[in-house]
Coordinates of C-alpha atoms and ligand atoms in Angstrom, one line a residue:
M1 CA 352.3 172.4 81.6
S2 CA 350.2 172.4 84.8
L3 CA 351.6 171.4 88.2
V4 CA 349.7 168.1 88.1
E5 CA 350.9 167.3 84.6
R6 CA 354.5 168.0 85.6
A7 CA 354.0 165.8 88.6
I8 CA 352.6 162.9 86.5
K9 CA 355.5 163.3 84.0
K10 CA 358.0 163.2 86.9
L11 CA 356.4 160.0 88.3
Q12 CA 356.4 158.4 84.9
E13 CA 360.1 159.3 84.4
S14 CA 361.1 158.0 87.8
A15 CA 359.0 154.8 87.1
A16 CA 360.8 154.3 83.8
N17 CA 364.2 154.8 85.3
S18 CA 363.7 152.7 88.4
S19 CA 365.2 149.3 88.5
A20 CA 362.0 147.8 90.0
P21 CA 361.8 144.0 89.7
P22 CA 359.6 142.8 86.8
R23 CA 356.0 142.3 87.7
P24 CA 354.9 138.7 88.2
S25 CA 352.9 137.2 85.3
S26 CA 350.3 135.6 87.5
A27 CA 349.1 135.9 91.1
G28 CA 347.4 132.5 91.3
R29 CA 347.9 128.8 90.9
V30 CA 345.3 126.0 90.7
V31 CA 345.8 123.0 92.9
E32 CA 343.7 119.9 93.3
V33 CA 342.5 119.0 96.8
A34 CA 340.5 116.1 98.2
P35 CA 336.7 116.6 98.4
Q36 CA 335.8 118.6 101.5
P37 CA 332.8 117.8 103.7
V38 CA 330.1 120.5 103.8
A39 CA 328.3 121.6 107.0
A40 CA 324.7 120.3 107.3
A41 CA 323.5 123.9 107.6
E42 CA 324.7 124.5 104.0
T43 CA 322.6 121.7 102.5
S44 CA 318.9 121.9 101.6
P45 CA 316.3 119.5 100.2
L46 CA 317.1 121.0 96.8
R47 CA 320.8 120.3 97.1
P48 CA 321.3 117.6 99.6
H49 CA 324.8 116.6 98.4
V50 CA 326.9 119.7 98.2
E51 CA 330.6 119.4 97.8
R52 CA 333.2 122.1 98.1
P53 CA 335.2 122.7 94.9
T54 CA 338.2 120.4 94.6
R55 CA 340.1 122.7 92.3
I56 CA 341.5 125.6 94.4
V57 CA 343.2 128.8 93.3
N58 CA 346.0 129.8 95.5
I59 CA 345.9 133.6 95.4
D60 CA 349.1 135.3 96.1
K61 CA 348.2 138.8 97.5
E62 CA 351.8 140.0 97.3
A63 CA 351.9 139.1 93.6
L64 CA 348.6 141.0 93.2
R65 CA 350.2 144.0 94.9
A66 CA 353.2 143.8 92.6
M67 CA 350.8 143.7 89.6
R68 CA 349.1 146.8 91.0
L69 CA 345.8 145.1 91.5
M70 CA 345.9 145.5 95.3
P71 CA 346.9 148.6 97.2
P72 CA 350.4 148.6 98.7
T73 CA 350.6 147.5 102.3
A74 CA 351.0 151.1 103.6
M75 CA 347.7 152.0 102.0
E76 CA 345.9 148.8 103.1
R77 CA 344.0 150.2 106.1
R78 CA 342.7 153.2 104.3
A79 CA 341.6 151.1 101.3
A80 CA 340.0 148.5 103.6
S81 CA 337.8 151.2 105.2
Q82 CA 336.8 152.6 101.8
Y83 CA 335.8 149.1 100.6
Q84 CA 333.9 148.6 103.8
R85 CA 331.9 151.8 103.0
I86 CA 331.4 150.6 99.4
K87 CA 330.2 147.1 100.2
R88 CA 327.7 148.1 102.9
P89 CA 324.8 148.9 100.5
L90 CA 325.7 146.0 98.2
V91 CA 325.5 143.6 101.2
A92 CA 322.2 145.1 102.2
A93 CA 320.8 144.6 98.7
A94 CA 322.2 141.1 98.5
R95 CA 320.5 140.2 101.7
G96 CA 317.2 141.7 100.5
K97 CA 317.5 144.5 103.1
S98 CA 317.8 147.5 100.9
D99 CA 315.1 150.1 100.7
P100 CA 313.5 149.6 98.3
P101 CA 314.4 145.9 97.9
I102 CA 316.4 145.1 94.8
E103 CA 315.4 142.0 92.8
N104 CA 318.4 139.8 92.4
G105 CA 320.5 142.3 94.3
H106 CA 323.1 139.7 94.9
L107 CA 324.0 139.7 91.2
V108 CA 326.3 142.7 90.8
M109 CA 327.9 143.8 87.6
L110 CA 331.0 146.0 87.8
A111 CA 330.9 148.3 84.8
S112 CA 332.5 151.4 83.4
A113 CA 332.1 153.5 80.3
L114 CA 335.7 153.2 79.1
P115 CA 338.7 150.8 79.6
G116 CA 341.1 151.3 82.4
E117 CA 338.7 152.9 84.9
G118 CA 339.3 150.3 87.6
K119 CA 336.6 147.6 87.1
T120 CA 339.1 144.7 87.6
F121 CA 340.9 146.4 90.5
T122 CA 337.6 147.1 92.2
S123 CA 336.2 143.6 91.5
I124 CA 339.2 141.9 93.1
N125 CA 339.4 144.2 96.1
L126 CA 335.7 144.3 96.7
A127 CA 335.6 140.5 96.4
L128 CA 338.4 140.2 99.1
S129 CA 336.5 142.6 101.3
L130 CA 333.1 140.9 100.9
A131 CA 334.7 137.5 101.6
R132 CA 335.4 138.8 105.1
E133 CA 331.6 139.2 105.7
K134 CA 330.0 136.6 108.0
D135 CA 327.3 134.4 106.6
L136 CA 328.1 135.5 103.0
E137 CA 330.2 133.9 100.2
V138 CA 331.5 135.9 97.3
L139 CA 331.8 134.5 93.8
L140 CA 334.0 136.6 91.4
V141 CA 333.0 136.0 87.8
D142 CA 335.3 136.9 85.0
A143 CA 332.6 138.2 82.6
D144 CA 335.2 140.2 80.6
V145 CA 335.2 137.2 78.2
A146 CA 337.1 138.9 75.4
K147 CA 340.0 140.2 77.6
P148 CA 339.8 137.9 80.7
H149 CA 342.0 139.9 83.0
V150 CA 340.8 138.3 86.3
S151 CA 341.4 134.8 84.8
R152 CA 344.8 135.8 83.5
V153 CA 345.9 137.4 86.7
L154 CA 344.8 134.4 88.8
G155 CA 346.4 131.9 86.4
V156 CA 343.0 130.3 85.5
E157 CA 342.8 131.3 81.9
A158 CA 342.8 127.7 80.6
E159 CA 340.2 126.6 83.1
R160 CA 336.5 126.0 82.2
G161 CA 334.3 128.9 83.0
L162 CA 331.3 131.1 82.2
L163 CA 331.5 130.6 78.4
D164 CA 331.7 126.9 78.8
L165 CA 328.6 127.0 81.1
L166 CA 326.7 129.0 78.5
T167 CA 327.8 126.7 75.6
D168 CA 327.1 123.4 77.3
S169 CA 323.7 123.4 79.1
S170 CA 324.5 120.0 80.7
L171 CA 327.3 121.6 82.8
H172 CA 326.4 122.6 86.3
P173 CA 328.0 125.9 87.6
E174 CA 329.2 124.2 90.8
S175 CA 331.2 121.8 88.7
V176 CA 333.1 124.7 87.1
I177 CA 333.5 127.1 90.0
L178 CA 337.0 127.1 91.6
G179 CA 337.6 127.4 95.3
S180 CA 340.3 129.6 96.7
N181 CA 342.7 129.9 99.6
V182 CA 340.7 132.9 100.8
P183 CA 337.9 131.7 103.0
G184 CA 334.5 132.7 101.5
L185 CA 335.9 133.5 98.0
T186 CA 335.2 131.4 94.9
I187 CA 336.1 132.1 91.3
L188 CA 334.4 131.5 88.0
P189 CA 336.9 132.0 85.1
A190 CA 335.8 133.4 81.7
G191 CA 336.2 130.0 80.0
K192 CA 336.9 129.1 76.4
H193 CA 336.5 132.0 74.1
T194 CA 334.0 131.8 71.3
E195 CA 332.9 134.3 68.6
M196 CA 329.3 133.9 69.9
A197 CA 330.2 135.4 73.3
T198 CA 327.7 138.3 73.1
E199 CA 324.8 136.1 72.0
L200 CA 325.6 133.6 74.8
L201 CA 325.7 136.4 77.4
A202 CA 322.3 137.6 76.2
S203 CA 320.8 134.1 76.1
E204 CA 318.1 132.5 78.2
R205 CA 320.9 130.1 79.4
M206 CA 322.7 133.1 80.9
H207 CA 319.6 133.8 83.0
E208 CA 319.5 130.2 84.1
V209 CA 323.1 130.2 85.0
A210 CA 322.8 133.4 87.0
A211 CA 319.8 132.0 88.9
E212 CA 321.6 128.7 89.6
L213 CA 324.7 130.7 90.9
A214 CA 322.5 132.3 93.5
A215 CA 320.2 129.4 94.3
S216 CA 322.9 126.8 94.8
S217 CA 324.4 128.8 97.6
G218 CA 321.2 128.8 99.6
G219 CA 321.0 132.6 99.3
R220 CA 324.4 133.2 100.9
R221 CA 326.3 134.2 97.8
I222 CA 326.9 137.6 96.3
V223 CA 328.2 137.4 92.7
L224 CA 330.4 140.0 91.3
F225 CA 330.7 140.2 87.5
D226 CA 333.8 141.9 86.2
S227 CA 332.8 143.2 82.8
P228 CA 334.2 144.9 79.7
P229 CA 333.8 148.6 79.1
L230 CA 330.2 149.5 78.2
L231 CA 330.9 151.9 75.4
L232 CA 333.4 149.7 73.6
S233 CA 331.8 146.2 73.8
T234 CA 328.6 144.5 73.2
E235 CA 329.2 141.8 75.8
S236 CA 328.6 144.0 78.8
Q237 CA 325.3 145.3 77.4
A238 CA 324.2 141.7 76.8
L239 CA 324.9 140.9 80.5
I240 CA 322.6 143.7 81.9
S241 CA 319.4 141.7 81.7
S242 CA 320.8 138.8 83.8
I243 CA 322.1 140.9 86.8
G244 CA 320.3 142.7 89.6
Q245 CA 322.3 145.8 90.1
V246 CA 325.2 147.7 88.5
V247 CA 328.2 149.4 90.1
L248 CA 329.5 151.9 87.6
I249 CA 333.2 152.8 88.1
V250 CA 334.1 156.3 87.1
R251 CA 337.8 157.2 87.1
A252 CA 338.1 160.6 88.9
E253 CA 339.5 163.5 86.9
S254 CA 339.7 161.2 83.8
T255 CA 336.4 159.9 82.5
P256 CA 334.7 162.6 80.4
R257 CA 331.3 163.5 81.7
S258 CA 329.8 162.7 78.3
A259 CA 331.1 159.1 78.5
V260 CA 329.6 158.6 82.0
L261 CA 326.2 159.9 80.7
S262 CA 326.4 157.7 77.6
A263 CA 327.2 154.7 79.9
I264 CA 324.2 155.4 82.1
E265 CA 322.0 155.7 79.0
T266 CA 323.4 152.4 77.7
L267 CA 322.5 150.7 81.0
G268 CA 319.0 152.0 80.8
D269 CA 316.7 152.4 83.8
S270 CA 315.8 148.7 84.4
K271 CA 318.5 148.1 87.1
P272 CA 319.7 150.2 90.0
I273 CA 323.0 151.8 89.4
S274 CA 325.6 152.9 92.1
L275 CA 328.6 154.9 91.3
I276 CA 332.1 154.5 92.5
L277 CA 334.4 157.5 92.0
N278 CA 337.7 155.6 91.6
Q279 CA 341.2 157.0 92.1
S280 CA 340.0 160.2 93.5
S281 CA 342.4 162.4 95.4
I282 CA 339.5 163.8 97.5
E283 CA 338.6 162.0 100.7
P284 CA 335.1 160.5 100.4
D285 CA 332.5 161.8 102.9
A286 CA 329.5 160.0 104.2
G287 CA 327.4 161.0 101.2
H288 CA 329.3 159.3 98.4
Y289 CA 331.5 156.4 97.5
G290 CA 335.1 156.9 96.6
Y291 CA 338.4 155.2 96.6
G292 CA 341.4 157.3 96.3
S293 CA 344.4 155.5 94.9
Y294 CA 348.0 155.5 96.2
G295 CA 349.0 156.7 92.7
D296 CA 346.9 159.9 92.9
A297 CA 348.0 160.5 96.5
G298 CA 351.6 160.5 95.1
V299 CA 350.7 163.0 92.4
S300 CA 349.0 165.4 94.7
E301 CA 351.9 165.3 97.2
A302 CA 354.3 165.8 94.4
G303 CA 352.3 168.8 93.1
S304 CA 351.7 170.5 96.4
Ligands
ATP1 N1 341.7 152.5 93.1 C1 342.8 152.3 92.4 N2 344.0 152.5 93.0 C2 345.2 152.3 92.4 N3 345.3 151.9 91.1 C3 344.2 151.6 90.5 C4 342.9 151.8 91.1 N4 342.0 151.4 90.2 C5 342.6 151.1 89.1 N5 343.9 151.2 89.3 C6 345.0 150.9 88.3 O1 344.5 151.3 87.0 C7 344.8 150.3 86.0 C8 343.5 149.9 85.3 O2 342.6 149.3 86.2 P1 341.8 148.0 85.8 O3 342.5 147.0 85.0 O4 341.1 147.6 87.0 O5 340.7 148.8 84.8 P2 339.5 148.1 84.0 O6 338.4 149.1 84.1 O7 339.3 146.7 84.5 O8 340.1 148.1 82.5 P3 339.6 147.3 81.3 O9 338.3 147.9 80.8 O10 340.7 147.4 80.2 O11 339.4 145.9 81.7 C9 345.4 149.1 86.7 O12 346.7 149.1 86.3 C10 345.3 149.4 88.2 O13 346.5 149.1 88.8
MG2 MG1 339.3 144.9 83.5

């Protein structure tokens, strides 16, 4: 057994033996609020009567940490600077300032070849980081419609969402989008499951919904789609034609090279793809993305 394998085993054993409190089942709660006035600057001739969502998700960051979907407080600074590095090119693309410009660059799909590579973790943490940007709103869409992790974690699994918008063309996205207690962050849950999910995600209606999501924010919104694994689902492949760019999450020292190559092949060459090397124990340099996890830091310390 290698040093790293021994260290992982030790960590697993200590986790199993520890008397840590049980993880919370949800890190969010929906509350109803009175309609909020919207600043005149946010209205336009196309949408003169904008209202803020009246259903708000109260996101509990401590619960997210306990669910291991946010870095622990001790790692927060380091993680924040890594997400800042990751979001910069995404923000440039969303504002039409990338070189070359990316068509619909504000529609970003978080993808990975296999399950468990960190799409949901990255979607949540990137969304929280993007929400801090000035003049930008972020909409986190749970497009993992078969296993709606974001919706479950935020306690909005029973709310209307993406699939309802796709099934019912009379529904307007803004009537379904939930606000949140995090300024600048809104949420679109996965919605009511249907066997037709893949067909709906590949439909013309999905293109319309994606366009409306962007248009109704007056160009201020960046939309993150958390998606299912590319090689194990048809839903994520169906989504590709509606988005502008893909962020492919690769779990360091875990995802086989062949799986990454197959995922890239599946994505095709119609959309720009950025890579995030997730849970790497190597510090990123200026040339590439990376986000090392506290978990791996623990392993390398234990192995050194
Ligand atoms: N950067 C990270 N640092 C620490 N832990 C991480 C990181 N990325 C992912 N994880 C952990 O890895 C696990 C899997 O992550 P996540 O649920 O985000 O994967 P996923 O790609 O969304 O999986 P699925 O395809 O099943 O939806 C989670 O328990 C999360 O805590
Ligand atoms: Mg996920």
